[in-house]
C-alpha cells in the first residue's frame, strides 16, 4: 500500500472517531464537510488545486507520521484578506506551510501569485491519530 493511501485511511479513521465530539470546522453550503488529505512533502499549489475542486473551502489534513495538522483552508477567489498578506514561494511544501502557520494565532492569508490566494482560518489544529 502506498503512503498516500495509508495516510488517507488513518485520517478517515481519526475523523470517524472524533466527528461526534469535535466536528470538522469547515462546512460546505450543502452541509458536507469536505476533506483534503495532504502529505508533508506535497506542494501547497497542489493542495490549493484540490481545495478549489471542493468549491474553495476544505478541512485540510496534513498527515505527519505521528500526528495530524488540521487546517481550515479557503483557496482562490473566496479567500479573505487577513492582515498582512504574506507572499510565499510557489514550491513551498505542506510541512513548511504548517511551520509557518504555527507562528500565527490569527487567520493568515498567503499568495502564491496574483491569482492564487489562500486563507488559513483560526490557524492550525494539532490532532492525534485514532489507532
CSV table of N, CA, C and O in Angstrom, one decimal:
chain,number,residue,atom,x,y,z
A,1,UNK,N,0.8,-1.2,0.0
A,1,UNK,CA,0.0,0.0,0.0
A,1,UNK,C,0.9,1.2,0.0
A,1,UNK,O,1.9,1.3,0.7
A,2,UNK,N,0.5,2.2,-0.8
A,2,UNK,CA,1.4,3.4,-0.9
A,2,UNK,C,1.1,4.4,0.3
A,2,UNK,O,0.2,4.2,1.1
A,3,UNK,N,2.0,5.3,0.5
A,3,UNK,CA,2.0,6.2,1.6
A,3,UNK,C,0.7,7.1,1.7
A,3,UNK,O,0.1,7.3,2.7
A,4,UNK,N,0.3,7.6,0.5
A,4,UNK,CA,-1.0,8.4,0.5
A,4,UNK,C,-2.2,7.6,0.9
A,4,UNK,O,-3.0,8.1,1.6
A,5,UNK,N,-2.3,6.4,0.4
A,5,UNK,CA,-3.4,5.5,0.8
A,5,UNK,C,-3.4,5.2,2.3
A,5,UNK,O,-4.5,5.3,2.9
A,6,UNK,N,-2.3,5.0,2.9
A,6,UNK,CA,-2.2,4.7,4.3
A,6,UNK,C,-2.6,6.0,5.1
A,6,UNK,O,-3.3,5.9,6.1
A,7,UNK,N,-2.1,7.1,4.6
A,7,UNK,CA,-2.4,8.4,5.3
A,7,UNK,C,-3.9,8.7,5.2
A,7,UNK,O,-4.5,9.1,6.2
A,8,UNK,N,-4.5,8.4,4.1
A,8,UNK,CA,-5.9,8.7,3.9
A,8,UNK,C,-6.7,7.8,4.9
A,8,UNK,O,-7.7,8.2,5.5
A,9,UNK,N,-6.4,6.5,5.0
A,9,UNK,CA,-7.1,5.6,5.9
A,9,UNK,C,-7.0,6.0,7.3
A,9,UNK,O,-7.9,6.0,8.1
A,10,UNK,N,-5.8,6.5,7.7
A,10,UNK,CA,-5.6,6.9,9.1
A,10,UNK,C,-6.4,8.2,9.4
A,10,UNK,O,-6.9,8.4,10.4
A,11,UNK,N,-6.4,9.1,8.4
A,11,UNK,CA,-7.2,10.3,8.6
A,11,UNK,C,-8.7,10.0,8.7
A,11,UNK,O,-9.4,10.5,9.6
A,12,UNK,N,-9.2,9.2,7.8
A,12,UNK,CA,-10.6,8.9,7.9
A,12,UNK,C,-11.0,8.1,9.1
A,12,UNK,O,-12.1,8.4,9.7
A,13,UNK,N,-10.1,7.3,9.6
A,13,UNK,CA,-10.4,6.6,10.9
A,13,UNK,C,-10.4,7.6,12.0
A,13,UNK,O,-11.3,7.5,12.9
A,14,UNK,N,-9.5,8.5,12.0
A,14,UNK,CA,-9.5,9.6,13.1
A,14,UNK,C,-10.7,10.5,13.0
A,14,UNK,O,-11.3,10.8,14.0
A,15,UNK,N,-11.1,10.9,11.8
A,15,UNK,CA,-12.3,11.7,11.6
A,15,UNK,C,-13.5,11.0,12.1
A,15,UNK,O,-14.4,11.5,12.8
A,16,UNK,N,-13.7,9.7,11.8
A,16,UNK,CA,-14.8,8.9,12.2
A,16,UNK,C,-14.9,8.8,13.7
A,16,UNK,O,-16.0,8.8,14.2
A,17,UNK,N,-13.8,8.7,14.4
A,17,UNK,CA,-13.9,8.6,15.8
A,17,UNK,C,-14.1,9.9,16.6
A,17,UNK,O,-14.5,9.9,17.7
A,18,UNK,N,-13.7,11.0,15.9
A,18,UNK,CA,-13.8,12.3,16.7
A,18,UNK,C,-15.0,13.1,16.2
A,18,UNK,O,-15.3,14.1,16.8
A,19,UNK,N,-15.7,12.8,15.1
A,19,UNK,CA,-16.6,13.7,14.5
A,19,UNK,C,-17.8,14.0,15.4
A,19,UNK,O,-18.4,15.1,15.3
A,20,UNK,N,-18.3,13.1,16.2
A,20,UNK,CA,-19.4,13.4,17.1
A,20,UNK,C,-19.0,14.4,18.2
A,20,UNK,O,-19.8,15.2,18.6
A,21,UNK,N,-17.8,14.3,18.7
A,21,UNK,CA,-17.3,15.1,19.8
A,21,UNK,C,-16.8,16.4,19.3
A,21,UNK,O,-17.1,17.5,19.8
A,22,UNK,N,-16.0,16.4,18.2
A,22,UNK,CA,-15.4,17.6,17.6
A,22,UNK,C,-15.6,17.5,16.1
A,22,UNK,O,-14.8,17.0,15.4
A,23,UNK,N,-16.7,18.1,15.6
A,23,UNK,CA,-16.9,18.0,14.2
A,23,UNK,C,-15.9,18.9,13.5
A,23,UNK,O,-15.3,19.8,14.0
A,24,UNK,N,-15.7,18.6,12.2
A,24,UNK,CA,-14.8,19.3,11.4
A,24,UNK,C,-15.2,20.7,11.2
A,24,UNK,O,-16.4,21.0,11.1
A,25,UNK,N,-14.3,21.7,11.3
A,25,UNK,CA,-14.7,23.1,11.3
A,25,UNK,C,-15.3,23.7,10.0
A,25,UNK,O,-16.2,24.5,10.0
A,26,UNK,N,-14.8,23.2,8.8
A,26,UNK,CA,-15.2,23.7,7.6
A,26,UNK,C,-16.5,23.0,7.1
A,26,UNK,O,-16.4,21.8,6.9
A,27,UNK,N,-17.6,23.7,6.9
A,27,UNK,CA,-18.8,23.1,6.4
A,27,UNK,C,-19.2,23.8,5.1
A,27,UNK,O,-19.2,25.0,5.0
A,28,UNK,N,-19.4,23.0,4.0
A,28,UNK,CA,-19.8,23.5,2.7
A,28,UNK,C,-21.2,24.0,2.7
A,28,UNK,O,-22.0,23.7,3.7
A,29,UNK,N,-21.6,24.7,1.7
A,29,UNK,CA,-23.0,25.2,1.6
A,29,UNK,C,-24.1,24.1,1.7
A,29,UNK,O,-25.2,24.3,2.1
A,30,UNK,N,-23.7,22.9,1.1
A,30,UNK,CA,-24.6,21.8,1.1
A,30,UNK,C,-24.6,21.0,2.4
A,30,UNK,O,-25.3,20.0,2.5
A,31,UNK,N,-23.9,21.4,3.4
A,31,UNK,CA,-23.9,20.8,4.7
A,31,UNK,C,-22.8,19.7,4.9
A,31,UNK,O,-22.6,19.2,6.0
A,32,UNK,N,-22.1,19.4,3.8
A,32,UNK,CA,-21.0,18.4,3.9
A,32,UNK,C,-19.7,19.1,4.5
A,32,UNK,O,-19.6,20.3,4.6
A,33,UNK,N,-18.8,18.2,4.9
A,33,UNK,CA,-17.5,18.7,5.5
A,33,UNK,C,-16.4,18.2,4.6
A,33,UNK,O,-15.9,17.1,4.9
A,34,UNK,N,-16.0,18.9,3.6
A,34,UNK,CA,-15.0,18.4,2.6
A,34,UNK,C,-13.6,18.2,3.3
A,34,UNK,O,-13.2,19.0,4.1
A,35,UNK,N,-13.0,17.1,2.9
A,35,UNK,CA,-11.7,16.8,3.5
A,35,UNK,C,-10.7,16.6,2.4
A,35,UNK,O,-11.0,15.9,1.4
A,36,UNK,N,-9.5,17.2,2.5
A,36,UNK,CA,-8.4,17.0,1.6
A,36,UNK,C,-7.2,16.5,2.5
A,36,UNK,O,-6.9,17.0,3.5
A,37,UNK,N,-6.7,15.3,2.0
A,37,UNK,CA,-5.5,14.7,2.7
A,37,UNK,C,-4.3,15.1,2.0
A,37,UNK,O,-4.2,14.9,0.8
A,38,UNK,N,-3.3,15.7,2.7
A,38,UNK,CA,-2.0,16.0,2.1
A,38,UNK,C,-0.9,15.4,2.9
A,38,UNK,O,-1.0,15.1,4.1
A,39,UNK,N,0.2,15.1,2.2
A,39,UNK,CA,1.4,14.6,2.8
A,39,UNK,C,2.3,15.8,3.0
A,39,UNK,O,2.2,16.8,2.4
A,40,UNK,N,3.2,15.7,4.0
A,40,UNK,CA,4.1,16.8,4.3
A,40,UNK,C,4.9,17.3,3.1
A,40,UNK,O,5.2,18.5,3.0
A,41,UNK,N,5.2,16.4,2.2
A,41,UNK,CA,6.0,16.8,1.0
A,41,UNK,C,5.2,17.3,-0.2
A,41,UNK,O,5.8,17.8,-1.1
A,42,UNK,N,3.9,17.3,-0.1
A,42,UNK,CA,3.1,17.9,-1.1
A,42,UNK,C,3.3,19.4,-1.3
A,42,UNK,O,3.5,20.1,-0.3
A,43,UNK,N,3.2,19.9,-2.5
A,43,UNK,CA,3.3,21.3,-2.7
A,43,UNK,C,2.0,22.0,-2.4
A,43,UNK,O,0.9,21.5,-2.6
A,44,UNK,N,2.1,23.2,-1.8
A,44,UNK,CA,1.0,23.9,-1.4
A,44,UNK,C,0.1,24.2,-2.6
A,44,UNK,O,-1.1,24.2,-2.6
A,45,UNK,N,0.7,24.4,-3.8
A,45,UNK,CA,-0.1,24.7,-5.0
A,45,UNK,C,-1.0,23.6,-5.4
A,45,UNK,O,-2.1,23.8,-5.8
A,46,UNK,N,-0.5,22.4,-5.2
A,46,UNK,CA,-1.3,21.2,-5.5
A,46,UNK,C,-2.5,21.1,-4.5
A,46,UNK,O,-3.6,20.8,-4.9
A,47,UNK,N,-2.2,21.4,-3.3
A,47,UNK,CA,-3.3,21.4,-2.3
A,47,UNK,C,-4.3,22.5,-2.6
A,47,UNK,O,-5.5,22.3,-2.5
A,48,UNK,N,-3.9,23.7,-3.0
A,48,UNK,CA,-4.8,24.7,-3.4
A,48,UNK,C,-5.7,24.2,-4.5
A,48,UNK,O,-6.9,24.5,-4.4
A,49,UNK,N,-5.2,23.5,-5.5
A,49,UNK,CA,-6.0,23.0,-6.6
A,49,UNK,C,-7.0,22.0,-6.1
A,49,UNK,O,-8.2,22.0,-6.5
A,50,UNK,N,-6.6,21.1,-5.1
A,50,UNK,CA,-7.6,20.2,-4.6
A,50,UNK,C,-8.7,20.9,-3.8
A,50,UNK,O,-9.9,20.5,-3.9
A,51,UNK,N,-8.4,21.9,-3.0
A,51,UNK,CA,-9.4,22.6,-2.3
A,51,UNK,C,-10.3,23.4,-3.2
A,51,UNK,O,-11.5,23.4,-3.0
A,52,UNK,N,-9.7,23.9,-4.3
A,52,UNK,CA,-10.6,24.6,-5.3
A,52,UNK,C,-11.6,23.7,-5.9
A,52,UNK,O,-12.7,24.0,-6.2
A,53,UNK,N,-11.2,22.4,-6.1
A,53,UNK,CA,-12.1,21.4,-6.7
A,53,UNK,C,-13.3,21.1,-5.7
A,53,UNK,O,-14.3,20.7,-6.2
A,54,UNK,N,-13.2,21.4,-4.4
A,54,UNK,CA,-14.3,21.3,-3.5
A,54,UNK,C,-15.1,22.6,-3.3
A,54,UNK,O,-15.8,22.7,-2.4
A,55,UNK,N,-14.8,23.5,-4.2
A,55,UNK,CA,-15.6,24.8,-4.1
A,55,UNK,C,-14.8,25.9,-3.4
A,55,UNK,O,-15.4,26.9,-3.0
A,56,UNK,N,-13.5,25.6,-3.1
A,56,UNK,CA,-12.7,26.6,-2.5
A,56,UNK,C,-12.5,26.6,-1.0
A,56,UNK,O,-11.8,27.4,-0.4
A,57,UNK,N,-13.2,25.7,-0.3
A,57,UNK,CA,-13.1,25.6,1.2
A,57,UNK,C,-13.0,24.1,1.5
A,57,UNK,O,-13.8,23.3,1.0
A,58,UNK,N,-12.1,23.8,2.4
A,58,UNK,CA,-12.0,22.4,2.9
A,58,UNK,C,-11.2,22.3,4.2
A,58,UNK,O,-10.5,23.2,4.5
A,59,UNK,N,-11.4,21.1,4.8
A,59,UNK,CA,-10.6,20.7,6.0
A,59,UNK,C,-9.4,20.0,5.5
A,59,UNK,O,-9.6,18.9,4.9
A,60,UNK,N,-8.3,20.6,5.6
A,60,UNK,CA,-7.0,20.0,5.0
A,60,UNK,C,-6.3,19.3,6.2
A,60,UNK,O,-5.9,20.0,7.1
A,61,UNK,N,-6.1,18.0,6.0
A,61,UNK,CA,-5.3,17.3,7.0
A,61,UNK,C,-3.9,17.0,6.4
A,61,UNK,O,-3.8,16.5,5.3
A,62,UNK,N,-2.9,17.4,7.1
A,62,UNK,CA,-1.5,17.1,6.7
A,62,UNK,C,-1.1,16.0,7.5
A,62,UNK,O,-1.0,16.1,8.8
A,63,UNK,N,-0.8,14.8,6.9
A,63,UNK,CA,-0.6,13.6,7.6
A,63,UNK,C,0.9,13.4,7.9
A,63,UNK,O,1.6,12.8,7.0
A,64,UNK,N,1.4,13.8,9.1
A,64,UNK,CA,2.7,13.5,9.5
A,64,UNK,C,2.8,12.1,10.1
A,64,UNK,O,1.7,11.5,10.4
A,65,UNK,N,3.9,11.5,10.2
A,65,UNK,CA,4.0,10.1,10.7
A,65,UNK,C,3.3,9.9,12.1
A,65,UNK,O,2.7,8.9,12.3
A,66,UNK,N,3.4,10.9,13.0
A,66,UNK,CA,2.9,10.7,14.3
A,66,UNK,C,1.8,11.6,14.8
A,66,UNK,O,1.4,11.6,15.9
A,67,UNK,N,1.4,12.5,13.9
A,67,UNK,CA,0.3,13.5,14.3
A,67,UNK,C,-0.3,14.0,13.0
A,67,UNK,O,0.3,13.9,11.9
A,68,UNK,N,-1.4,14.7,13.1
A,68,UNK,CA,-2.1,15.3,12.0
A,68,UNK,C,-2.2,16.8,12.3
A,68,UNK,O,-2.4,17.3,13.4
A,69,UNK,N,-2.0,17.6,11.2
A,69,UNK,CA,-2.3,19.0,11.2
A,69,UNK,C,-3.6,19.3,10.5
A,69,UNK,O,-3.7,18.8,9.4
A,70,UNK,N,-4.5,19.9,11.1
A,70,UNK,CA,-5.8,20.3,10.5
A,70,UNK,C,-5.8,21.7,10.2
A,70,UNK,O,-5.7,22.6,11.1
A,71,UNK,N,-6.0,22.1,9.0
A,71,UNK,CA,-6.0,23.5,8.5
A,71,UNK,C,-7.4,23.8,7.9
A,71,UNK,O,-7.8,23.0,7.0
A,72,UNK,N,-8.0,24.8,8.4
A,72,UNK,CA,-9.3,25.3,7.8
A,72,UNK,C,-8.9,26.2,6.6
A,72,UNK,O,-8.5,27.3,6.8
A,73,UNK,N,-8.9,25.7,5.4
A,73,UNK,CA,-8.4,26.4,4.3
A,73,UNK,C,-9.4,26.9,3.3
A,73,UNK,O,-10.3,26.1,2.9
A,74,UNK,N,-9.3,28.1,2.9
A,74,UNK,CA,-10.1,28.7,1.9
A,74,UNK,C,-9.1,29.2,0.8
A,74,UNK,O,-8.2,29.9,1.1
A,75,UNK,N,-9.3,28.7,-0.4
A,75,UNK,CA,-8.4,28.9,-1.5
A,75,UNK,C,-9.1,29.7,-2.6
A,75,UNK,O,-10.3,29.5,-2.8
A,76,UNK,N,-8.3,30.4,-3.4
A,76,UNK,CA,-8.9,31.0,-4.6
A,76,UNK,C,-9.6,32.3,-4.3
A,76,UNK,O,-9.2,33.0,-3.4
A,77,UNK,N,-10.6,32.6,-5.1
A,77,UNK,CA,-11.3,33.9,-5.0
A,77,UNK,C,-12.0,34.1,-3.7
A,77,UNK,O,-12.3,35.2,-3.3
A,78,UNK,N,-12.4,33.0,-3.0
A,78,UNK,CA,-13.1,33.1,-1.8
A,78,UNK,C,-12.3,33.5,-0.6
A,78,UNK,O,-12.8,33.7,0.5
A,79,UNK,N,-10.9,33.5,-0.7
A,79,UNK,CA,-10.1,33.7,0.4
A,79,UNK,C,-10.2,35.2,0.8
A,79,UNK,O,-10.2,36.1,0.0
A,80,UNK,N,-10.4,35.4,2.1
A,80,UNK,CA,-10.4,36.7,2.7
A,80,UNK,C,-9.0,37.2,3.0
A,80,UNK,O,-8.1,36.5,3.2
A,81,UNK,N,-8.9,38.5,3.0
A,81,UNK,CA,-7.6,39.1,3.3
A,81,UNK,C,-7.5,39.3,4.8
A,81,UNK,O,-8.2,40.1,5.3
A,82,UNK,N,-6.6,38.6,5.4
A,82,UNK,CA,-6.2,38.9,6.8
A,82,UNK,C,-5.0,39.8,6.7
A,82,UNK,O,-4.3,39.8,5.8
A,83,UNK,N,-4.7,40.5,7.8
A,83,UNK,CA,-3.6,41.4,7.8
A,83,UNK,C,-2.4,40.7,8.4
A,83,UNK,O,-2.5,40.1,9.5
A,84,UNK,N,-1.3,40.7,7.8
A,84,UNK,CA,-1.0,41.2,6.5
A,84,UNK,C,-1.0,40.0,5.5
A,84,UNK,O,-1.0,38.8,5.9
A,85,UNK,N,-1.1,40.3,4.2
A,85,UNK,CA,-1.0,39.2,3.2
A,85,UNK,C,0.5,38.9,3.0
A,85,UNK,O,1.3,39.7,2.8
A,86,UNK,N,0.8,37.6,3.1
A,86,UNK,CA,2.1,37.1,3.0
A,86,UNK,C,2.4,36.4,1.7
A,86,UNK,O,1.8,35.4,1.4
A,87,UNK,N,3.3,37.0,0.8
A,87,UNK,CA,3.7,36.3,-0.4
A,87,UNK,C,4.6,35.1,0.0
A,87,UNK,O,5.4,35.3,0.9
A,88,UNK,N,4.4,33.9,-0.6
A,88,UNK,CA,5.2,32.8,-0.3
A,88,UNK,C,5.6,32.2,-1.7
A,88,UNK,O,5.0,32.4,-2.7
A,89,UNK,N,6.7,31.4,-1.6
A,89,UNK,CA,7.2,30.7,-2.8
A,89,UNK,C,6.3,29.7,-3.3
A,89,UNK,O,5.7,28.9,-2.5
A,90,UNK,N,6.1,29.5,-4.6
A,90,UNK,CA,5.2,28.5,-5.1
A,90,UNK,C,5.6,27.1,-4.9
A,90,UNK,O,4.8,26.2,-5.0
A,91,UNK,N,6.8,26.8,-4.5
A,91,UNK,CA,7.3,25.5,-4.3
A,91,UNK,C,7.3,25.1,-2.8
A,91,UNK,O,7.9,24.1,-2.4
A,92,UNK,N,6.6,25.8,-2.0
A,92,UNK,CA,6.6,25.5,-0.5
A,92,UNK,C,5.8,24.2,-0.3
A,92,UNK,O,4.8,23.9,-0.9
A,93,UNK,N,6.4,23.4,0.6
A,93,UNK,CA,5.8,22.1,1.0
A,93,UNK,C,4.8,22.4,2.1
A,93,UNK,O,4.8,23.4,2.8
A,94,UNK,N,3.9,21.4,2.2
A,94,UNK,CA,2.9,21.5,3.3
A,94,UNK,C,3.5,21.5,4.7
A,94,UNK,O,3.0,22.1,5.6
A,95,UNK,N,4.6,20.8,4.8
A,95,UNK,CA,5.3,20.8,6.1
A,95,UNK,C,5.8,22.2,6.4
A,95,UNK,O,5.7,22.6,7.6
A,96,UNK,N,6.4,22.9,5.4
A,96,UNK,CA,6.8,24.2,5.7
A,96,UNK,C,5.6,25.2,5.9
A,96,UNK,O,5.7,26.1,6.8
A,97,UNK,N,4.5,25.0,5.2
A,97,UNK,CA,3.3,25.8,5.5
A,97,UNK,C,2.8,25.6,6.9
A,97,UNK,O,2.4,26.5,7.5
A,98,UNK,N,2.8,24.4,7.4
A,98,UNK,CA,2.4,24.1,8.7
A,98,UNK,C,3.3,24.8,9.7
A,98,UNK,O,2.8,25.5,10.7
A,99,UNK,N,4.6,24.8,9.5
A,99,UNK,CA,5.5,25.5,10.4
A,99,UNK,C,5.2,27.0,10.3
A,99,UNK,O,5.3,27.7,11.4
A,100,UNK,N,4.9,27.6,9.2
A,100,UNK,CA,4.6,29.0,9.0
A,100,UNK,C,3.3,29.3,9.8
A,100,UNK,O,3.2,30.3,10.5
A,101,UNK,N,2.3,28.4,9.7
A,101,UNK,CA,1.0,28.7,10.5
A,101,UNK,C,1.2,28.6,12.0
A,101,UNK,O,0.5,29.3,12.7
A,102,UNK,N,2.2,27.8,12.4
A,102,UNK,CA,2.4,27.7,13.9
A,102,UNK,C,2.9,29.1,14.5
A,102,UNK,O,2.7,29.3,15.7
A,103,UNK,N,3.4,29.9,13.6
A,103,UNK,CA,3.9,31.2,14.1
A,103,UNK,C,2.8,32.3,14.2
A,103,UNK,O,3.0,33.4,14.7
A,104,UNK,N,1.5,31.9,13.8
A,104,UNK,CA,0.4,32.9,13.8
A,104,UNK,C,-0.8,32.4,14.6
A,104,UNK,O,-1.1,31.2,14.5
A,105,UNK,N,-1.3,33.3,15.4
A,105,UNK,CA,-2.5,32.9,16.2
A,105,UNK,C,-3.8,33.3,15.6
A,105,UNK,O,-4.9,33.0,16.0
A,106,UNK,N,-3.8,34.1,14.5
A,106,UNK,CA,-5.0,34.6,13.8
A,106,UNK,C,-5.0,34.1,12.4
A,106,UNK,O,-4.0,33.6,11.9
A,107,UNK,N,-6.1,34.3,11.7
A,107,UNK,CA,-6.1,33.9,10.2
A,107,UNK,C,-5.0,34.5,9.4
A,107,UNK,O,-4.7,35.7,9.7
A,108,UNK,N,-4.5,33.7,8.5
A,108,UNK,CA,-3.3,34.2,7.7
A,108,UNK,C,-3.7,34.0,6.2
A,108,UNK,O,-4.2,33.0,5.8
A,109,UNK,N,-3.5,35.1,5.5
A,109,UNK,CA,-3.7,35.0,4.0
A,109,UNK,C,-2.3,35.0,3.3
A,109,UNK,O,-1.5,35.8,3.6
A,110,UNK,N,-2.2,34.0,2.5
A,110,UNK,CA,-0.9,33.9,1.7
A,110,UNK,C,-1.2,34.0,0.2
A,110,UNK,O,-2.3,33.6,-0.2
A,111,UNK,N,-0.3,34.4,-0.6
A,111,UNK,CA,-0.4,34.5,-2.0
A,111,UNK,C,0.8,33.7,-2.6
A,111,UNK,O,1.9,33.9,-2.2
A,112,UNK,N,0.5,32.9,-3.6
A,112,UNK,CA,1.5,32.3,-4.4
A,112,UNK,C,1.8,33.1,-5.7
A,112,UNK,O,2.8,33.1,-6.2
A,113,UNK,N,0.7,33.8,-6.2
A,113,UNK,CA,0.8,34.6,-7.4
A,113,UNK,C,-0.3,35.6,-7.3
A,113,UNK,O,-1.1,35.6,-6.3
A,114,UNK,N,-0.5,36.4,-8.3
A,114,UNK,CA,-1.6,37.4,-8.3
A,114,UNK,C,-2.9,36.7,-8.3
A,114,UNK,O,-3.9,37.3,-7.8
A,115,UNK,N,-3.0,35.5,-8.8
A,115,UNK,CA,-4.3,34.9,-8.9
A,115,UNK,C,-4.6,33.8,-7.9
A,115,UNK,O,-5.7,33.5,-7.6
A,116,UNK,N,-3.5,33.3,-7.2
A,116,UNK,CA,-3.7,32.2,-6.2
A,116,UNK,C,-3.5,32.8,-4.8
A,116,UNK,O,-2.5,33.3,-4.5
A,117,UNK,N,-4.6,32.7,-4.1
A,117,UNK,CA,-4.6,33.2,-2.7
A,117,UNK,C,-5.3,32.2,-1.8
A,117,UNK,O,-6.2,31.6,-2.2
A,118,UNK,N,-4.8,32.1,-0.6
A,118,UNK,CA,-5.5,31.2,0.4
A,118,UNK,C,-5.5,31.8,1.8
A,118,UNK,O,-4.6,32.5,2.1
A,119,UNK,N,-6.5,31.5,2.5
A,119,UNK,CA,-6.6,31.9,3.9
A,119,UNK,C,-6.7,30.7,4.8
A,119,UNK,O,-7.5,29.8,4.5
A,120,UNK,N,-5.9,30.6,5.8
A,120,UNK,CA,-6.0,29.6,6.8
A,120,UNK,C,-6.7,30.2,8.0
A,120,UNK,O,-6.2,31.1,8.6
A,121,UNK,N,-7.9,29.8,8.2
A,121,UNK,CA,-8.7,30.4,9.3
A,121,UNK,C,-8.4,29.7,10.6
A,121,UNK,O,-8.3,28.5,10.7
A,122,UNK,N,-8.3,30.5,11.6
A,122,UNK,CA,-8.1,30.0,13.0
A,122,UNK,C,-6.8,29.2,13.1
A,122,UNK,O,-6.7,28.3,13.9
A,123,UNK,N,-5.9,29.5,12.2
A,123,UNK,CA,-4.6,28.8,12.3
A,123,UNK,C,-4.6,27.3,12.1
A,123,UNK,O,-5.2,26.8,11.2
A,124,UNK,N,-4.0,26.7,13.0
A,124,UNK,CA,-3.6,25.3,12.9
A,124,UNK,C,-4.2,24.5,14.1
A,124,UNK,O,-4.0,24.9,15.2
A,125,UNK,N,-4.7,23.3,13.8
A,125,UNK,CA,-5.2,22.4,14.9
A,125,UNK,C,-4.3,21.2,14.9
A,125,UNK,O,-4.1,20.6,13.8
A,126,UNK,N,-3.8,20.8,16.0
A,126,UNK,CA,-3.0,19.6,16.1
A,126,UNK,C,-3.9,18.4,16.5
A,126,UNK,O,-4.6,18.6,17.5
A,127,UNK,N,-3.9,17.3,15.8
A,127,UNK,CA,-4.8,16.2,16.1
A,127,UNK,C,-4.0,15.0,16.2
A,127,UNK,O,-3.1,14.7,15.4
A,128,UNK,N,-4.4,14.2,17.2
A,128,UNK,CA,-3.7,12.9,17.4
A,128,UNK,C,-4.4,11.8,16.6
A,128,UNK,O,-5.7,11.9,16.4
A,129,UNK,N,-3.7,10.9,16.0
A,129,UNK,CA,-4.3,9.8,15.3
A,129,UNK,C,-5.1,8.9,16.2
A,129,UNK,O,-4.8,8.7,17.4
A,130,UNK,N,-6.2,8.4,15.7
A,130,UNK,CA,-7.0,7.4,16.4
A,130,UNK,C,-6.6,6.1,15.9
A,130,UNK,O,-6.7,5.8,14.7
A,131,UNK,N,-6.0,5.3,16.7
A,131,UNK,CA,-5.5,4.0,16.2
A,131,UNK,C,-6.4,2.8,16.5
A,131,UNK,O,-7.2,2.9,17.4
